[in-house]
Amino acid sequence: MASAASAMILLASILLKCLMVASAGNLQQEFDITWGDGRAQIVNNGDLLTLSLDKASGSGFQSKNEYLFGKIDMQLKLVPGNSAGTVTAYYLSSKGSTWDEIDFEFLGNLSGDPYILHTNVFSQGKGNREQQFYLWFDPTADFHTYSILWNPQRIIFSVDGTPIREFKNAESSGVPFPKSQPMRIYSSLWNADDWATRGGLVKTDWSQAPFTASYRNFNADACVWSSGSSSCGSSAATSDGNSWLTQELDTTSQERLKWVQQNYMIYNYCSDSKRFPQGLPPECNLS
């Protein structure tokens, strides 16, 4: 009987993990191309997705699933060469006027100048929480993994497993936190030369078009939201497959976060006292 019970427990664990791993890999099964009139393509049997931009249009895609919490990974290779004026956006977002959103945006630059990685968090329709970074590698030379960990306590942005930003739940200080609105994954490649590069001073060089960004190795360990309920159920936080639901930065990760922020952060809204003359936003005071 004991062995039978053990087998049942193992089977239940495996089934729960199958629910939790919303997706792994095949981009054809996980995403819909939403705009671009043929400029976005899924190729190699669903292993590779490309977005392109020319003077007529950019392109974009979105996930078939909605998620309410998860750890979401995607490998991106950004537009090479002179990418000034272009923006590659990769983000989670809900709908409506009081939407939630978790943003990666990659701001293109002149050849030889670094990309800027722009991050933001919106809750209840309010953003203005920008942090910007240079990267410690060339994001156009190869694929790199960009991850969002989103659980009820915190949002952690990571690059190749190194945390670059943590946004903690500060509801106790009156700051709304994204926790009740399911979000889809969106990505787009578009022209933003009115602001993207040096505040709009550097324009897109259309002689370099088409510009192309590539995506692969998508993985979502996540709670899929469907028909008003979550695939995780109410006991998700206690299951072995859902450690991300309570995950926080350990000492090593905190040191790596500090290293990135000391060496590669180029803008932090929490340090911009001129922008907030009445005082910095309350979440900035969290340790």
Tab-separated table of C-alpha atoms in Angstrom:
chain	number	residue	atom	x	y	z
A	1	MET	CA	0.000	0.000	0.000
A	2	ALA	CA	2.825	2.371	0.846
A	3	SER	CA	4.393	1.962	-2.572
A	4	ALA	CA	1.002	2.511	-4.249
A	5	ALA	CA	0.483	5.687	-2.212
A	6	SER	CA	3.962	6.865	-3.146
A	7	ALA	CA	3.217	6.228	-6.799
A	8	MET	CA	-0.009	8.235	-6.560
A	9	ILE	CA	1.808	11.136	-4.891
A	10	LEU	CA	4.480	11.053	-7.602
A	11	LEU	CA	1.832	10.981	-10.325
A	12	ALA	CA	-0.018	13.900	-8.738
A	13	SER	CA	3.241	15.845	-8.567
A	14	ILE	CA	3.991	15.140	-12.222
A	15	LEU	CA	0.484	16.168	-13.274
A	16	LEU	CA	0.716	19.406	-11.313
A	17	LYS	CA	4.061	20.199	-12.890
A	18	CYS	CA	2.520	19.577	-16.291
A	19	LEU	CA	-0.132	22.151	-15.447
A	20	MET	CA	2.459	24.574	-14.215
A	21	VAL	CA	4.774	24.393	-17.199
A	22	ALA	CA	2.471	26.328	-19.418
A	23	SER	CA	4.821	26.052	-22.319
A	24	ALA	CA	8.291	25.184	-23.382
A	25	GLY	CA	9.709	25.728	-26.774
A	26	ASN	CA	7.368	25.612	-29.757
A	27	LEU	CA	6.662	29.203	-30.689
A	28	GLN	CA	3.972	28.246	-33.203
A	29	GLN	CA	1.907	26.698	-30.418
A	30	GLU	CA	2.482	29.500	-27.922
A	31	PHE	CA	2.207	32.736	-29.924
A	32	ASP	CA	0.064	34.468	-32.518
A	33	ILE	CA	1.550	36.969	-34.939
A	34	THR	CA	-0.702	39.983	-34.541
A	35	TRP	CA	0.547	42.596	-36.994
A	36	GLY	CA	3.172	43.357	-39.599
A	37	ASP	CA	1.683	42.003	-42.830
A	38	GLY	CA	4.177	39.175	-43.236
A	39	ARG	CA	7.106	40.900	-41.526
A	40	ALA	CA	6.866	38.520	-38.549
A	41	GLN	CA	7.596	34.860	-39.193
A	42	ILE	CA	7.760	31.617	-37.235
A	43	VAL	CA	10.192	29.197	-38.900
A	44	ASN	CA	12.265	26.060	-38.233
A	45	ASN	CA	9.230	24.032	-37.118
A	46	GLY	CA	8.371	26.579	-34.442
A	47	ASP	CA	11.894	26.907	-33.035
A	48	LEU	CA	12.544	30.471	-34.238
A	49	LEU	CA	10.448	33.633	-34.473
A	50	THR	CA	11.659	36.762	-36.265
A	51	LEU	CA	10.263	40.284	-36.271
A	52	SER	CA	11.267	42.792	-38.919
A	53	LEU	CA	10.866	46.506	-39.447
A	54	ASP	CA	11.038	48.570	-42.623
A	55	LYS	CA	9.896	52.082	-43.450
A	56	ALA	CA	6.327	50.924	-44.072
A	57	SER	CA	5.745	48.944	-40.886
A	58	GLY	CA	7.086	47.053	-37.914
A	59	SER	CA	5.654	43.779	-36.598
A	60	GLY	CA	4.589	42.031	-33.441
A	61	PHE	CA	3.205	38.969	-31.703
A	62	GLN	CA	1.390	37.987	-28.519
A	63	SER	CA	0.980	34.854	-26.433
A	64	LYS	CA	-2.053	32.647	-26.857
A	65	ASN	CA	-2.187	32.224	-23.074
A	66	GLU	CA	-2.794	34.726	-20.295
A	67	TYR	CA	-0.784	34.340	-17.090
A	68	LEU	CA	-1.304	35.337	-13.480
A	69	PHE	CA	2.182	34.945	-11.985
A	70	GLY	CA	5.017	32.986	-13.487
A	71	LYS	CA	8.668	32.705	-14.405
A	72	ILE	CA	8.951	33.501	-18.078
A	73	ASP	CA	12.115	33.138	-20.160
A	74	MET	CA	12.815	34.056	-23.765
A	75	GLN	CA	16.046	34.183	-25.716
A	76	LEU	CA	16.426	37.252	-27.934
A	77	LYS	CA	19.008	38.360	-30.456
A	78	LEU	CA	18.592	42.062	-31.118
A	79	VAL	CA	18.841	44.143	-34.304
A	80	PRO	CA	22.548	44.310	-35.271
A	81	GLY	CA	24.547	47.191	-36.695
A	82	ASN	CA	23.045	50.668	-36.821
A	83	SER	CA	19.798	50.114	-34.922
A	84	ALA	CA	19.310	53.772	-33.941
A	85	GLY	CA	15.650	54.767	-33.751
A	86	THR	CA	14.355	51.210	-33.368
A	87	VAL	CA	12.751	49.734	-30.276
A	88	THR	CA	12.333	46.039	-29.549
A	89	ALA	CA	9.688	45.724	-26.839
A	90	TYR	CA	9.115	42.501	-24.882
A	91	TYR	CA	6.614	42.732	-22.068
A	92	LEU	CA	3.678	41.404	-20.086
A	93	SER	CA	0.477	43.443	-20.072
A	94	SER	CA	-3.181	43.267	-19.107
A	95	LYS	CA	-5.967	45.228	-20.793
A	96	GLY	CA	-8.105	48.198	-19.792
A	97	SER	CA	-7.533	51.708	-18.466
A	98	THR	CA	-6.046	50.496	-15.162
A	99	TRP	CA	-3.752	47.927	-16.740
A	100	ASP	CA	-0.691	46.236	-15.253
A	101	GLU	CA	2.505	45.869	-17.269
A	102	ILE	CA	6.058	44.561	-16.850
A	103	ASP	CA	8.424	45.883	-19.518
A	104	PHE	CA	11.679	45.081	-21.217
A	105	GLU	CA	12.405	47.585	-24.005
A	106	PHE	CA	15.632	47.554	-25.996
A	107	LEU	CA	16.511	50.957	-27.404
A	108	GLY	CA	18.656	50.764	-30.521
A	109	ASN	CA	21.777	52.832	-31.095
A	110	LEU	CA	24.436	53.728	-33.645
A	111	SER	CA	26.916	51.019	-34.583
A	112	GLY	CA	29.478	50.618	-31.824
A	113	ASP	CA	27.341	52.330	-29.189
A	114	PRO	CA	25.628	50.147	-26.592
A	115	TYR	CA	21.977	49.242	-26.568
A	116	ILE	CA	19.968	50.648	-23.665
A	117	LEU	CA	17.784	48.164	-21.793
A	118	HIS	CA	14.782	50.093	-20.496
A	119	THR	CA	12.581	48.536	-17.787
A	120	ASN	CA	9.308	49.706	-16.280
A	121	VAL	CA	6.498	48.422	-14.069
A	122	PHE	CA	2.910	49.632	-14.379
A	123	SER	CA	0.275	48.911	-11.738
A	124	GLN	CA	-3.316	50.090	-11.999
A	125	GLY	CA	-2.372	52.120	-15.070
A	126	LYS	CA	0.473	53.993	-13.383
A	127	GLY	CA	4.067	53.598	-14.566
A	128	ASN	CA	6.885	56.149	-14.308
A	129	ARG	CA	9.112	53.515	-12.682
A	130	GLU	CA	11.891	53.446	-15.226
A	131	GLN	CA	15.282	51.896	-14.685
A	132	GLN	CA	17.748	51.740	-17.576
A	133	PHE	CA	20.877	49.680	-18.079
A	134	TYR	CA	23.720	49.012	-20.426
A	135	LEU	CA	24.494	45.327	-20.936
A	136	TRP	CA	27.833	43.658	-20.254
A	137	PHE	CA	27.847	41.948	-23.665
A	138	ASP	CA	26.816	42.621	-27.254
A	139	PRO	CA	23.110	41.625	-27.398
A	140	THR	CA	23.206	41.484	-31.203
A	141	ALA	CA	26.005	38.927	-31.554
A	142	ASP	CA	24.139	35.976	-30.071
A	143	PHE	CA	20.994	34.957	-28.230
A	144	HIS	CA	20.667	35.866	-24.546
A	145	THR	CA	17.973	34.937	-22.045
A	146	TYR	CA	15.701	37.671	-20.687
A	147	SER	CA	13.519	36.582	-17.782
A	148	ILE	CA	10.666	37.940	-15.712
A	149	LEU	CA	9.887	36.334	-12.363
A	150	TRP	CA	6.480	37.559	-11.185
A	151	ASN	CA	5.018	36.325	-7.940
A	152	PRO	CA	2.768	37.943	-5.300
A	153	GLN	CA	5.756	39.351	-3.385
A	154	ARG	CA	8.054	40.704	-6.100
A	155	ILE	CA	8.970	41.099	-9.752
A	156	ILE	CA	12.558	40.246	-10.715
A	157	PHE	CA	14.041	41.117	-14.103
A	158	SER	CA	17.019	38.939	-15.069
A	159	VAL	CA	19.458	38.659	-17.965
A	160	ASP	CA	21.185	35.303	-18.489
A	161	GLY	CA	20.213	34.400	-14.926
A	162	THR	CA	21.689	37.578	-13.412
A	163	PRO	CA	19.078	39.762	-11.687
A	164	ILE	CA	19.157	43.381	-12.810
A	165	ARG	CA	16.066	44.750	-11.071
A	166	GLU	CA	13.707	43.842	-8.248
A	167	PHE	CA	10.328	45.540	-7.754
A	168	LYS	CA	8.892	44.521	-4.404
A	169	ASN	CA	5.264	44.439	-3.373
A	170	ALA	CA	4.784	47.719	-1.465
A	171	GLU	CA	1.029	47.573	-0.970
A	172	SER	CA	1.582	48.198	2.735
A	173	SER	CA	2.906	51.629	1.697
A	174	GLY	CA	-0.073	52.301	-0.556
A	175	VAL	CA	1.598	51.272	-3.826
A	176	PRO	CA	-0.563	49.042	-6.059
A	177	PHE	CA	1.089	45.795	-7.134
A	178	PRO	CA	0.237	43.664	-10.185
A	179	LYS	CA	-1.488	40.657	-8.668
A	180	SER	CA	-5.081	40.379	-9.860
A	181	GLN	CA	-5.050	41.050	-13.614
A	182	PRO	CA	-3.901	38.249	-15.909
A	183	MET	CA	-1.389	39.351	-18.534
A	184	ARG	CA	-0.352	38.214	-21.982
A	185	ILE	CA	3.169	38.329	-23.367
A	186	TYR	CA	3.640	40.836	-26.170
A	187	SER	CA	6.582	41.759	-28.339
A	188	SER	CA	7.055	44.227	-31.151
A	189	LEU	CA	9.757	45.814	-33.265
A	190	TRP	CA	8.894	49.356	-34.259
A	191	ASN	CA	10.237	52.745	-35.231
A	192	ALA	CA	10.488	55.230	-32.361
A	193	ASP	CA	13.064	57.643	-33.725
A	194	ASP	CA	11.172	60.567	-32.206
A	195	TRP	CA	12.517	59.532	-28.777
A	196	ALA	CA	14.408	56.221	-28.675
A	197	THR	CA	17.991	57.254	-29.438
A	198	ARG	CA	19.491	60.280	-27.699
A	199	GLY	CA	16.046	61.688	-27.070
A	200	GLY	CA	15.154	61.602	-30.757
A	201	LEU	CA	18.274	63.356	-32.030
A	202	VAL	CA	19.424	60.280	-33.974
A	203	LYS	CA	16.949	59.125	-36.618
A	204	THR	CA	16.429	55.710	-38.163
A	205	ASP	CA	18.653	55.056	-41.184
A	206	TRP	CA	16.199	53.339	-43.522
A	207	SER	CA	18.997	52.364	-45.884
A	208	GLN	CA	19.842	49.716	-43.269
A	209	ALA	CA	16.334	48.205	-43.384
A	210	PRO	CA	14.914	45.687	-42.942
A	211	PHE	CA	15.846	45.512	-39.265
A	212	THR	CA	15.367	42.077	-37.684
A	213	ALA	CA	15.150	40.743	-34.114
A	214	SER	CA	15.021	37.000	-33.368
A	215	TYR	CA	13.425	34.910	-30.615
A	216	ARG	CA	13.819	31.314	-29.473
A	217	ASN	CA	13.699	28.952	-26.450
A	218	PHE	CA	10.583	30.348	-24.823
A	219	ASN	CA	9.690	28.789	-21.482
A	220	ALA	CA	6.939	29.651	-19.020
A	221	ASP	CA	6.648	28.033	-15.603
A	222	ALA	CA	3.463	29.891	-14.910
A	223	CYS	CA	-0.133	29.956	-13.793
A	224	VAL	CA	-2.260	29.993	-16.930
A	225	TRP	CA	-5.473	31.989	-16.580
A	226	SER	CA	-8.431	30.597	-18.456
A	227	SER	CA	-12.192	31.065	-18.081
A	228	GLY	CA	-11.764	32.961	-14.835
A	229	SER	CA	-9.543	30.471	-13.020
A	230	SER	CA	-5.867	29.653	-12.621
A	231	SER	CA	-4.159	26.403	-13.594
A	232	CYS	CA	-2.290	26.613	-10.296
A	233	GLY	CA	-5.245	26.237	-7.968
A	234	SER	CA	-5.243	27.424	-4.371
A	235	SER	CA	-2.435	25.149	-3.130
A	236	ALA	CA	0.071	26.146	-5.815
A	237	ALA	CA	2.500	27.883	-3.477
A	238	THR	CA	3.201	24.708	-1.555
A	239	SER	CA	3.947	22.407	-4.477
A	240	ASP	CA	7.490	21.499	-5.465
A	241	GLY	CA	6.969	22.628	-9.039
A	242	ASN	CA	6.079	26.173	-8.064
A	243	SER	CA	9.097	27.345	-6.082
A	244	TRP	CA	9.086	30.545	-8.139
A	245	LEU	CA	5.782	31.532	-6.476
A	246	THR	CA	7.635	32.253	-3.251
A	247	GLN	CA	11.117	32.817	-4.675
A	248	GLU	CA	13.232	35.704	-3.473
A	249	LEU	CA	16.809	36.770	-4.081
A	250	ASP	CA	19.338	34.795	-2.064
A	251	THR	CA	22.572	36.368	-0.862
A	252	THR	CA	24.480	35.527	-4.048
A	253	SER	CA	21.722	36.937	-6.244
A	254	GLN	CA	21.569	40.098	-4.148
A	255	GLU	CA	25.299	40.592	-4.695
A	256	ARG	CA	24.910	40.095	-8.443
A	257	LEU	CA	22.024	42.567	-8.502
A	258	LYS	CA	24.168	45.095	-6.671
A	259	TRP	CA	27.026	44.527	-9.147
A	260	VAL	CA	24.748	45.225	-12.119
A	261	GLN	CA	23.208	48.295	-10.534
A	262	GLN	CA	26.568	49.754	-9.534
A	263	ASN	CA	28.254	49.116	-12.883
A	264	TYR	CA	25.584	49.100	-15.593
A	265	MET	CA	22.562	51.093	-14.393
A	266	ILE	CA	22.380	54.431	-16.205
A	267	TYR	CA	19.012	55.712	-14.939
A	268	ASN	CA	16.964	55.027	-11.808
A	269	TYR	CA	13.732	56.870	-11.141
A	270	CYS	CA	14.321	56.341	-7.434
A	271	SER	CA	17.411	58.585	-7.660
A	272	ASP	CA	15.748	61.334	-9.708
A	273	SER	CA	14.825	63.872	-7.039
A	274	LYS	CA	14.395	66.633	-9.653
A	275	ARG	CA	11.636	64.610	-11.270
A	276	PHE	CA	9.878	64.095	-7.939
A	277	PRO	CA	10.236	67.419	-6.079
A	278	GLN	CA	7.485	66.426	-3.642
A	279	GLY	CA	9.457	63.353	-2.636
A	280	LEU	CA	10.442	60.046	-4.200
A	281	PRO	CA	7.723	57.413	-4.733
A	282	PRO	CA	7.119	55.367	-1.558
A	283	GLU	CA	8.446	52.089	-3.005
A	284	CYS	CA	11.839	53.757	-3.375
A	285	ASN	CA	12.219	53.722	0.390
A	286	LEU	CA	12.040	49.934	0.639
A	287	SER	CA	15.332	48.280	1.523
